[in-house]
Amino acid sequence: MTRVFDEDLAAGFGTQAIHAGQRPEPLAGAIMTPLYLTSTYVQEGVGRNKGYEYSRGTNPTREAFERNVATLENGRHGFAFASGMGCLDSIMKLFRAGDHVVCAENVYGGTFRLFDKILQHMGLSFSYVDTRDPQRVADAMTAATRAVIVETPSNPLMRLTDIAAVAEIAHHRGALLIVDNTFASPYFQRPLELGADIVYHSTTKYLNGHSDMVGGVAVTRDDGLGEQLKFIHNAAGAVAGPFDAWLALRGTKTLHLRMRQHDANGREIARWLVEQVGPENVYYIGLPTHPQYDLACRQMSGFGGMISLELGSRERADYVLERVRVFSLAESLGGVESLISLPAAMTHASVPPERRAAMGLSEGLIRLSCGVEDVGDLLADLEQAFEGLPGRGNKGSTGARGTTGAKPSRDTIGSAAP
Ligand SMILES: Cc1ncc(COP(=O)(O)O)c(C=O)c1O
């Protein structure tokens, strides 16, 4: 089982991001972990090998990435998968027909689709609750509940779950807490430190950060869960290929730098959006007007670059989506480049319309993944895209150009850290 190097755990986050899980390669001393493009390893005799037998089980490039992320999450064991969904599907193989799972009602559409269209037919049952209120989680638990699964912040409504409170509820009933930490990344939030049992990511997003691979990773501190996940990883085989692991490992080396800039840009863009459409229509956890701002300050150390925005109708959403030039209309998030999307028709199209409506995910909601470009260019792009927006009224020019480096206003944007 891939275990972190204990000596890595004491280093600061930036040092861990660059070095954890990696040691100079023994043949030539290469500073960068080599890309081990091999399916198998030559054995000296039956049962005598260098610790590697077949790459579905272990691969040195993948191991370096797994150790790296496990260290960043302050966990002990990491497992890299071929996608975020492959990762979650493998985690769910911890459970058996008849088991019950409490899931946050607002999760990535593909998560709901996996549960609703596949795992439900294999004997698992799911209750979807608004996990902003821990009491609702407690009320949904049954004698058969084996896990609580949350995404915090959630995609795309930017809702938060109190990880420590829900961990206590889950553990009290003998269930695991599993947290999708894709939006925050371990730079801003470490769920294992707050009591979660398993944390997982779509590494496609912030961890890799360059929109050039698809992957997932799961981390736990618990040796028993680690053994079970190791078995599933190899037996079910949805493992990350070495090249994807290598790309993602290169990505994590700059995670701390990128996240700081995503956060700075997110704050400034959220402030500008508030001026355009009012605070009630901007879903950004760094706004003191966000209903869970205090929780964000308590369990996170920054807010990041994800913002959702209610424009009131599909027509108004399309108006903006068709006019942006620097933001690109695309699925996904968390890359260095800024993306914009319409969740109801894109990432959450697989969620039935009535379920979307019930949780407040409208046809007029757009989601921004603020990249790390110059924020003045991003603001200027939005300014020209909003120009003439039907019903915008006279909330006109904002002087967006030239704001690069401007300090966020204290009355609309919260402090950097709790
Ligand atoms: C929060 C979240 N979790 C999981 C996933 C699934 O990850 P992947 O696309 O890598 O399978 C996504 C994808 O958008 C996501 O946004």
Coordinates of C-alpha atoms and ligand atoms in Angstrom, one line a residue:
M1 CA 0.0 0.0 0.0
T2 CA 1.4 3.4 -0.9
R3 CA 2.3 5.2 2.4
V4 CA 3.6 8.7 2.7
F5 CA 7.2 9.2 3.8
D6 CA 6.8 10.3 7.4
E7 CA 9.6 12.8 7.1
D8 CA 7.6 14.7 4.5
L9 CA 4.8 15.4 6.9
A10 CA 6.7 18.0 8.9
A11 CA 7.5 20.3 6.0
G12 CA 5.5 23.4 5.0
F13 CA 2.8 23.1 2.3
G14 CA 4.8 24.6 -0.5
T15 CA 7.8 22.4 0.3
Q16 CA 5.5 19.4 0.4
A17 CA 3.9 20.3 -2.9
I18 CA 7.3 20.4 -4.6
H19 CA 9.1 17.5 -2.9
A20 CA 6.7 15.2 -0.9
G21 CA 6.7 11.6 -2.1
Q22 CA 9.7 12.1 -4.4
R23 CA 13.3 11.1 -4.0
P24 CA 16.1 11.5 -6.5
E25 CA 16.0 8.6 -9.0
P26 CA 18.7 6.1 -8.1
L27 CA 20.2 5.4 -11.5
A28 CA 21.2 8.9 -12.5
G29 CA 19.9 11.1 -9.7
A30 CA 17.2 12.7 -11.9
I31 CA 15.5 15.4 -9.8
M32 CA 12.2 14.7 -11.6
T33 CA 10.4 11.5 -11.0
P34 CA 10.8 9.4 -14.2
L35 CA 7.8 8.4 -16.3
Y36 CA 7.8 4.6 -15.8
L37 CA 6.0 3.6 -19.0
T38 CA 5.9 -0.1 -18.2
S39 CA 3.2 -2.7 -17.7
T40 CA 5.4 -5.2 -16.0
Y41 CA 8.8 -5.6 -14.1
V42 CA 11.4 -8.3 -14.6
Q43 CA 11.6 -10.7 -11.6
E44 CA 14.9 -12.3 -10.4
G45 CA 13.0 -15.4 -9.4
V46 CA 9.4 -16.3 -8.7
G47 CA 8.3 -14.1 -5.8
R48 CA 11.7 -12.2 -5.8
N49 CA 11.4 -8.7 -7.2
K50 CA 12.1 -5.1 -6.4
G51 CA 8.6 -4.5 -4.9
Y52 CA 6.9 -4.1 -8.3
E53 CA 5.2 -6.8 -10.2
Y54 CA 2.6 -5.4 -12.5
S55 CA 1.6 -1.7 -13.1
R56 CA -2.1 -2.1 -12.2
G57 CA -0.9 -2.9 -8.7
T58 CA 2.0 -0.5 -8.4
N59 CA 3.9 1.9 -10.6
P60 CA 6.7 4.2 -9.3
T61 CA 5.4 7.3 -11.1
R62 CA 1.9 6.8 -9.8
E63 CA 3.2 6.0 -6.3
A64 CA 5.1 9.4 -6.2
F65 CA 1.9 11.2 -7.1
E66 CA -0.1 9.2 -4.5
R67 CA 2.4 10.0 -1.8
N68 CA 2.5 13.6 -2.8
V69 CA -1.3 14.2 -2.5
A70 CA -1.6 12.0 0.6
T71 CA 1.0 14.3 2.2
L72 CA -0.7 17.5 1.1
E73 CA -4.0 16.2 2.6
N74 CA -2.2 15.2 5.8
G75 CA -3.2 11.6 5.2
R76 CA -1.2 8.4 5.1
H77 CA -2.3 6.5 2.1
G78 CA -3.1 7.7 -1.4
F79 CA -4.7 5.9 -4.5
A80 CA -4.7 7.5 -7.9
F81 CA -7.5 6.6 -10.4
A82 CA -8.2 7.1 -14.1
S83 CA -10.9 9.8 -13.3
G84 CA -12.7 11.4 -10.4
M85 CA -15.7 9.2 -11.2
G86 CA -13.6 6.1 -11.3
C87 CA -12.2 7.1 -7.9
L88 CA -15.6 7.5 -6.4
D89 CA -16.9 4.3 -8.0
S90 CA -14.0 2.4 -6.4
I91 CA -14.6 4.1 -3.0
M92 CA -18.2 2.9 -3.2
K93 CA -17.0 -0.7 -3.6
L94 CA -16.3 -0.5 0.2
F95 CA -20.1 -1.0 0.6
R96 CA -22.4 -3.9 0.1
A97 CA -26.0 -4.4 -1.3
G98 CA -28.4 -3.3 1.5
D99 CA -26.1 -0.5 2.7
H100 CA -27.6 3.0 2.9
V101 CA -25.7 6.3 2.1
V102 CA -26.6 9.8 3.0
C103 CA -25.5 12.1 0.2
A104 CA -25.5 15.9 0.0
E105 CA -28.3 17.0 -2.4
N106 CA -26.0 19.4 -4.2
V107 CA -23.1 17.4 -5.7
Y108 CA -21.5 17.2 -9.2
G109 CA -24.1 15.9 -11.6
G110 CA -22.0 12.9 -12.5
T111 CA -21.9 11.9 -8.8
F112 CA -25.7 11.8 -8.7
R113 CA -25.8 10.0 -12.0
L114 CA -23.4 7.3 -10.7
F115 CA -25.6 6.7 -7.6
D116 CA -29.0 7.1 -9.3
K117 CA -28.4 5.2 -12.5
I118 CA -25.9 2.6 -11.5
L119 CA -25.2 1.9 -7.9
Q120 CA -28.8 2.1 -6.8
H121 CA -29.5 -0.9 -9.1
M122 CA -26.8 -2.8 -7.4
G123 CA -28.5 -2.7 -4.0
L124 CA -27.2 0.5 -2.4
S125 CA -29.8 3.1 -1.3
F126 CA -29.3 6.8 -1.1
S127 CA -31.0 9.7 0.8
Y128 CA -30.2 13.2 -0.6
V129 CA -30.3 15.9 2.1
D130 CA -29.3 19.5 2.5
T131 CA -26.1 19.0 4.4
R132 CA -25.8 22.7 5.2
D133 CA -27.8 21.7 8.3
P134 CA -26.0 18.9 10.2
Q135 CA -29.3 18.0 11.9
R136 CA -30.7 16.9 8.5
V137 CA -27.8 14.5 8.2
A138 CA -28.6 13.1 11.6
D139 CA -32.3 12.7 10.8
A140 CA -31.5 10.9 7.5
M141 CA -29.3 8.2 9.1
T142 CA -30.7 4.7 9.5
A143 CA -29.4 1.5 11.0
A144 CA -28.2 0.6 7.5
T145 CA -26.3 3.9 6.9
R146 CA -22.6 3.2 6.2
A147 CA -21.5 6.5 4.8
V148 CA -22.2 10.2 4.5
I149 CA -20.9 11.8 1.3
V150 CA -20.5 15.5 0.9
E151 CA -18.9 18.0 -1.5
T152 CA -17.8 21.2 0.2
P153 CA -17.9 23.8 -1.3
S154 CA -20.5 22.2 -3.6
N155 CA -20.7 22.3 -7.3
P156 CA -22.2 24.7 -8.4
L157 CA -24.2 26.3 -5.6
M158 CA -21.1 26.9 -3.4
R159 CA -22.8 25.4 -0.3
L160 CA -20.7 24.3 2.6
T161 CA -21.0 21.4 5.0
D162 CA -19.6 21.6 8.5
I163 CA -17.1 18.8 8.2
A164 CA -16.3 18.4 11.9
A165 CA -20.0 18.4 12.9
V166 CA -21.0 15.9 10.2
A167 CA -18.0 13.7 11.0
E168 CA -19.2 13.5 14.6
I169 CA -22.7 12.6 13.5
A170 CA -21.4 9.9 11.0
H171 CA -19.0 8.4 13.5
H172 CA -21.6 8.3 16.3
R173 CA -23.7 6.0 14.0
G174 CA -20.7 4.0 12.8
A175 CA -20.7 5.5 9.4
L176 CA -17.8 6.9 7.4
L177 CA -17.6 10.6 6.2
I178 CA -16.3 10.9 2.7
V179 CA -15.5 14.4 1.4
D180 CA -15.1 15.5 -2.2
N181 CA -12.4 18.3 -1.8
T182 CA -12.1 19.1 -5.5
F183 CA -13.2 22.8 -5.2
A184 CA -11.1 23.8 -2.2
S185 CA -8.0 21.7 -2.8
P186 CA -5.8 20.7 0.2
Y187 CA -4.3 24.2 0.1
F188 CA -7.4 25.7 1.5
Q189 CA -9.1 22.8 3.2
R190 CA -7.9 19.5 4.7
P191 CA -11.0 17.4 5.6
L192 CA -9.0 14.6 7.2
E193 CA -7.8 17.0 9.9
L194 CA -11.5 17.8 10.6
G195 CA -12.5 14.2 11.1
A196 CA -13.3 12.9 7.6
D197 CA -12.3 9.3 6.9
I198 CA -11.7 9.5 3.1
V199 CA -11.0 12.6 1.0
Y200 CA -11.1 12.5 -2.7
H201 CA -10.6 14.7 -5.7
S202 CA -11.1 15.0 -9.4
T203 CA -7.4 15.6 -10.1
T204 CA -8.6 16.8 -13.5
K205 CA -9.2 20.2 -11.7
Y206 CA -7.0 22.1 -9.3
L207 CA -4.5 19.4 -8.4
N208 CA -3.3 19.0 -12.0
G209 CA -4.4 22.6 -12.8
H210 CA -3.5 22.6 -16.5
S211 CA -6.5 21.0 -18.2
D212 CA -4.4 18.3 -19.9
M213 CA -5.4 15.1 -18.2
V214 CA -8.3 13.4 -16.4
G215 CA -7.8 11.7 -13.1
G216 CA -8.9 11.1 -9.5
V217 CA -7.3 10.5 -6.2
A218 CA -8.5 9.2 -2.8
V219 CA -6.6 9.6 0.5
T220 CA -7.1 8.2 4.0
R221 CA -5.3 8.1 7.3
D222 CA -6.7 4.8 8.4
D223 CA -4.6 1.8 7.8
G224 CA -7.6 -0.6 7.6
L225 CA -9.4 1.6 5.0
G226 CA -6.1 1.9 3.2
E227 CA -5.8 -1.9 2.9
Q228 CA -9.4 -2.1 1.6
L229 CA -8.8 0.7 -0.9
K230 CA -5.5 -0.9 -2.0
F231 CA -7.4 -4.2 -2.7
I232 CA -10.2 -2.5 -4.6
H233 CA -7.7 -0.3 -6.6
N234 CA -5.9 -3.4 -7.9
A235 CA -8.8 -5.7 -8.1
A236 CA -11.2 -3.4 -9.9
G237 CA -8.3 -1.7 -11.8
A238 CA -9.6 1.9 -12.5
V239 CA -6.0 3.1 -11.9
A240 CA -4.3 6.2 -13.2
G241 CA -1.9 5.6 -16.1
P242 CA 1.7 6.7 -15.4
F243 CA 1.6 9.6 -17.9
D244 CA -1.5 11.1 -16.2
A245 CA 0.1 10.6 -12.8
W246 CA 3.3 12.3 -14.0
L247 CA 1.4 15.3 -15.4
A248 CA -0.6 15.6 -12.2
L249 CA 2.6 15.4 -10.1
R250 CA 4.0 18.3 -12.1
G251 CA 0.8 20.1 -11.5
T252 CA 0.8 19.8 -7.7
K253 CA 4.3 21.4 -7.6
T254 CA 2.7 24.8 -8.2
L255 CA -0.6 24.1 -6.3
H256 CA 0.1 26.7 -3.6
L257 CA 1.1 29.4 -6.1
R258 CA -1.9 28.8 -8.3
M259 CA -4.4 28.6 -5.5
R260 CA -3.3 32.0 -4.1
Q261 CA -3.9 33.6 -7.5
H262 CA -7.2 31.8 -8.1
D263 CA -8.2 33.2 -4.7
A264 CA -7.1 36.7 -5.4
N265 CA -8.8 36.8 -8.8
G266 CA -11.9 35.2 -7.4
R267 CA -12.3 37.8 -4.7
E268 CA -11.9 40.7 -7.1
I269 CA -14.3 39.2 -9.7
A270 CA -16.9 38.4 -7.0
R271 CA -16.7 42.0 -5.8
W272 CA -17.3 43.3 -9.4
L273 CA -20.2 40.9 -9.9
V274 CA -21.8 42.1 -6.7
E275 CA -21.9 45.6 -8.2
Q276 CA -23.6 44.2 -11.3
V277 CA -26.2 41.9 -10.0
G278 CA -26.3 42.4 -6.2
P279 CA -24.9 40.2 -3.4
E280 CA -27.9 37.9 -3.3
N281 CA -27.2 36.7 -6.8
V282 CA -23.4 36.0 -6.4
Y283 CA -22.5 32.7 -4.8
Y284 CA -18.9 33.2 -3.6
I285 CA -17.9 31.8 -0.2
G286 CA -15.6 34.7 0.4
L287 CA -18.4 37.3 0.5
P288 CA -19.5 38.1 4.1
T289 CA -23.0 38.1 2.6
H290 CA -22.7 34.4 1.8
P291 CA -24.9 32.7 4.4
Q292 CA -22.1 30.3 5.4
Y293 CA -19.2 32.8 5.4
D294 CA -18.4 32.2 9.1
L295 CA -18.1 28.4 8.4
A296 CA -15.9 29.1 5.4
C297 CA -13.6 31.2 7.7
R298 CA -13.6 28.4 10.3
Q299 CA -12.8 25.4 8.2
M300 CA -11.0 26.8 5.2
S301 CA -7.9 29.1 4.9
G302 CA -9.0 30.8 1.7
F303 CA -11.9 30.9 -0.7
G304 CA -10.6 30.1 -4.2
G305 CA -11.7 30.9 -7.7
M306 CA -15.1 29.3 -8.1
I307 CA -18.1 31.7 -8.3
S308 CA -21.7 31.0 -9.4
L309 CA -24.0 33.7 -10.5
E310 CA -27.8 33.9 -10.8
L311 CA -28.8 35.8 -13.9
G312 CA -32.5 35.1 -13.7
S313 CA -33.1 33.4 -17.1
R314 CA -31.5 31.2 -19.7
E315 CA -31.8 34.1 -22.1
R316 CA -29.7 36.4 -19.9
A317 CA -27.2 33.6 -19.2
D318 CA -26.8 32.9 -22.9
Y319 CA -26.2 36.6 -23.5
V320 CA -23.1 36.6 -21.3
L321 CA -21.9 33.1 -22.3
E322 CA -21.9 34.0 -26.0
R323 CA -20.0 37.3 -25.5
V324 CA -17.0 36.3 -23.3
R325 CA -13.6 36.2 -25.0
V326 CA -11.0 35.5 -22.3
F327 CA -13.3 33.2 -20.3
S328 CA -13.9 30.1 -22.4
L329 CA -17.3 28.3 -22.5
A330 CA -16.4 24.8 -21.4
E331 CA -17.1 22.0 -18.9
S332 CA -14.5 21.5 -16.1
L333 CA -12.8 23.9 -13.7
G334 CA -9.6 24.5 -11.8
G335 CA -7.2 25.1 -14.6
V336 CA -4.9 28.1 -15.1
E337 CA -7.3 29.4 -17.8
S338 CA -10.7 30.9 -16.9
L339 CA -13.8 28.9 -17.8
I340 CA -17.5 29.7 -17.8
S341 CA -20.4 27.3 -18.0
L342 CA -24.1 26.8 -17.6
P343 CA -24.5 24.0 -15.1
A344 CA -28.1 23.2 -15.8
A345 CA -27.3 22.3 -19.4
M346 CA -23.7 21.1 -18.9
T347 CA -22.2 19.6 -15.7
H348 CA -25.6 19.0 -14.1
A349 CA -27.7 18.0 -17.2
S350 CA -27.9 14.5 -15.8
V351 CA -29.8 15.8 -12.7
P352 CA -33.6 15.7 -13.3
P353 CA -35.0 19.3 -13.8
E354 CA -37.4 19.0 -10.8
R355 CA -34.5 18.0 -8.6
R356 CA -32.4 20.9 -9.9
A357 CA -35.3 23.3 -9.3
A358 CA -35.8 22.0 -5.8
M359 CA -32.3 22.7 -4.8
G360 CA -32.2 26.1 -6.5
L361 CA -30.1 25.3 -9.5
S362 CA -31.8 27.3 -12.2
E363 CA -31.5 27.7 -16.0
G364 CA -30.1 31.2 -15.4
L365 CA -27.2 30.1 -13.1
I366 CA -23.7 30.4 -14.7
R367 CA -20.5 29.2 -13.1
L368 CA -17.1 30.9 -13.3
S369 CA -13.8 29.1 -12.8
C370 CA -11.5 32.1 -12.4
G371 CA -8.1 31.3 -13.7
V372 CA -4.8 32.9 -13.0
E373 CA -4.7 35.4 -15.9
D374 CA -4.3 39.1 -15.2
V375 CA -7.4 40.0 -13.3
G376 CA -7.8 43.3 -15.2
D377 CA -8.2 41.3 -18.4
L378 CA -10.8 39.0 -16.8
L379 CA -12.8 42.0 -15.5
A380 CA -12.6 43.8 -18.9
D381 CA -13.8 40.6 -20.5
L382 CA -16.8 40.4 -18.2
E383 CA -17.5 44.1 -18.5
Q384 CA -17.8 43.8 -22.3
A385 CA -19.9 40.6 -22.0
F386 CA -22.3 42.2 -19.6
E387 CA -22.6 45.4 -21.7
G388 CA -26.2 45.7 -22.8
L389 CA -27.3 42.7 -20.8
P390 CA -31.2 42.9 -20.8
G391 CA -32.4 44.2 -17.5
R392 CA -29.0 45.3 -16.3
G393 CA -30.4 48.8 -15.8
N394 CA -27.8 51.5 -15.2
K395 CA -25.4 49.4 -13.1
G396 CA -23.1 50.3 -15.9
S397 CA -19.4 51.0 -16.2
T398 CA -17.2 49.7 -13.5
G399 CA -13.9 50.8 -14.9
A400 CA -12.8 47.2 -14.9
R401 CA -9.6 47.8 -16.8
G402 CA -6.6 48.7 -14.8
T403 CA -7.7 47.2 -11.6
T404 CA -4.9 44.6 -11.6
G405 CA -3.4 44.6 -8.1
A406 CA -6.2 46.6 -6.5
K407 CA -7.1 45.5 -3.0
P408 CA -10.5 43.9 -2.5
S409 CA -12.9 46.1 -0.6
R410 CA -13.2 45.1 3.0
D411 CA -16.9 45.6 3.1
T412 CA -17.7 43.2 0.3
I413 CA -14.9 40.6 0.6
G414 CA -13.8 38.7 3.7
S415 CA -10.4 38.5 5.2
A416 CA -7.8 36.2 3.7
A417 CA -7.8 33.6 6.4
P418 CA -10.0 32.7 9.4
Ligands
LIG1 C1 -16.7 18.3 -7.6 C2 -16.4 17.2 -8.6 N1 -16.2 16.0 -8.2 C3 -16.0 15.0 -9.1 C4 -16.0 15.2 -10.5 C5 -15.7 14.1 -11.4 O1 -14.4 14.1 -11.8 P1 -13.8 13.6 -13.3 O2 -14.5 14.4 -14.3 O3 -12.4 13.7 -13.2 O4 -14.3 12.1 -13.4 C6 -16.2 16.5 -11.0 C7 -16.1 16.8 -12.4 O5 -16.5 17.8 -12.8 C8 -16.4 17.5 -10.0 O6 -16.6 18.8 -10.4

